[in-house]
Amino acid sequence: MEDQSKIRLTQKTLASGNCQVKFIIEDEVKPQYGYLLVNEPKSVGEIMEEIKRRMENRRKNNPFSLNNPIKDDHNFYLFSA
């Protein structure tokens, strides 16, 4: 799981009232960035935990497995930098 000190966040309130969180994972081996859509106000700590939880779920579930596929999550996007 990512060390909290390696994750940087920026937040933007959308016209819908939702909050778009852009996060950057500063890792020398595998830098990543992504977006999380939050529907209700959350603290920075809660957002960090949500990002960590969703990343852990992605690691546990193999997207190419027929027995345990990942469901599309339209509120969480992760990219390699």
C-alpha positions as a Markdown table, in Angstrom:
| # | Residue | x | y | z |
|---|---|---|---|---|
| 1 | Met | 0.0 | 0.0 | 0.0 |
| 2 | Glu | 1.2 | 3.5 | -0.8 |
| 3 | Asp | 2.8 | 5.6 | 1.9 |
| 4 | Gln | 0.6 | 8.7 | 2.6 |
| 5 | Ser | 3.6 | 11.0 | 2.2 |
| 6 | Lys | 4.0 | 9.9 | -1.4 |
| 7 | Ile | 0.5 | 10.9 | -2.5 |
| 8 | Arg | -0.3 | 14.5 | -3.4 |
| 9 | Leu | -3.9 | 15.7 | -3.8 |
| 10 | Thr | -5.6 | 18.7 | -5.5 |
| 11 | Gln | -9.3 | 19.2 | -5.3 |
| 12 | Lys | -11.7 | 21.0 | -7.6 |
| 13 | Thr | -15.5 | 21.5 | -7.1 |
| 14 | Leu | -17.5 | 20.8 | -10.2 |
| 15 | Ala | -20.6 | 22.5 | -11.4 |
| 16 | Ser | -22.6 | 19.5 | -10.2 |
| 17 | Gly | -21.4 | 20.1 | -6.7 |
| 18 | Asn | -19.3 | 17.0 | -6.7 |
| 19 | Cys | -15.6 | 17.2 | -5.9 |
| 20 | Gln | -13.0 | 16.0 | -8.3 |
| 21 | Val | -9.8 | 14.9 | -6.6 |
| 22 | Lys | -6.6 | 14.6 | -8.7 |
| 23 | Phe | -3.9 | 12.5 | -7.0 |
| 24 | Ile | -0.3 | 11.9 | -7.9 |
| 25 | Ile | 1.6 | 9.0 | -6.5 |
| 26 | Glu | 5.3 | 9.9 | -6.4 |
| 27 | Asp | 7.1 | 6.6 | -6.8 |
| 28 | Glu | 10.5 | 6.4 | -8.5 |
| 29 | Val | 9.7 | 2.9 | -9.9 |
| 30 | Lys | 6.1 | 3.3 | -10.9 |
| 31 | Pro | 4.7 | 6.9 | -10.8 |
| 32 | Gln | 1.0 | 7.1 | -11.2 |
| 33 | Tyr | -1.8 | 9.6 | -11.2 |
| 34 | Gly | -5.5 | 9.5 | -11.2 |
| 35 | Tyr | -8.9 | 11.0 | -10.4 |
| 36 | Leu | -11.5 | 10.3 | -7.8 |
| 37 | Leu | -15.0 | 11.7 | -7.9 |
| 38 | Val | -16.4 | 12.4 | -4.4 |
| 39 | Asn | -20.1 | 13.0 | -4.0 |
| 40 | Glu | -20.0 | 14.4 | -0.5 |
| 41 | Pro | -17.6 | 16.5 | 1.6 |
| 42 | Lys | -14.7 | 14.4 | 3.0 |
| 43 | Ser | -11.6 | 15.2 | 4.9 |
| 44 | Val | -8.2 | 14.8 | 3.3 |
| 45 | Gly | -7.6 | 11.8 | 5.5 |
| 46 | Glu | -10.8 | 10.1 | 4.3 |
| 47 | Ile | -9.9 | 10.8 | 0.7 |
| 48 | Met | -6.5 | 9.3 | 1.2 |
| 49 | Glu | -8.0 | 6.2 | 2.7 |
| 50 | Glu | -10.6 | 5.9 | -0.1 |
| 51 | Ile | -7.8 | 6.1 | -2.7 |
| 52 | Lys | -5.7 | 3.5 | -0.9 |
| 53 | Arg | -8.7 | 1.2 | -0.6 |
| 54 | Arg | -9.6 | 1.4 | -4.2 |
| 55 | Met | -6.0 | 0.8 | -5.3 |
| 56 | Glu | -5.8 | -2.2 | -3.0 |
| 57 | Asn | -9.0 | -3.6 | -4.6 |
| 58 | Arg | -7.5 | -3.2 | -8.1 |
| 59 | Arg | -4.4 | -5.1 | -6.9 |
| 60 | Lys | -6.4 | -8.0 | -5.5 |
| 61 | Asn | -8.7 | -8.4 | -8.5 |
| 62 | Asn | -7.0 | -9.3 | -11.8 |
| 63 | Pro | -8.7 | -7.4 | -14.7 |
| 64 | Phe | -8.0 | -10.3 | -17.0 |
| 65 | Ser | -9.5 | -13.0 | -14.8 |
| 66 | Leu | -12.7 | -14.6 | -15.9 |
| 67 | Asn | -13.3 | -15.9 | -12.3 |
| 68 | Asn | -12.8 | -12.6 | -10.5 |
| 69 | Pro | -13.2 | -9.6 | -12.9 |
| 70 | Ile | -13.0 | -6.0 | -11.9 |
| 71 | Lys | -16.2 | -4.0 | -12.2 |
| 72 | Asp | -16.0 | -0.7 | -13.9 |
| 73 | Asp | -15.6 | 2.1 | -11.4 |
| 74 | His | -16.6 | 5.4 | -13.1 |
| 75 | Asn | -15.6 | 7.4 | -10.0 |
| 76 | Phe | -12.0 | 6.3 | -9.9 |
| 77 | Tyr | -9.4 | 6.4 | -12.7 |
| 78 | Leu | -5.7 | 5.4 | -12.4 |
| 79 | Phe | -3.0 | 6.0 | -15.0 |
| 80 | Ser | 0.8 | 5.4 | -15.3 |
| 81 | Ala | 2.7 | 8.6 | -15.4 |
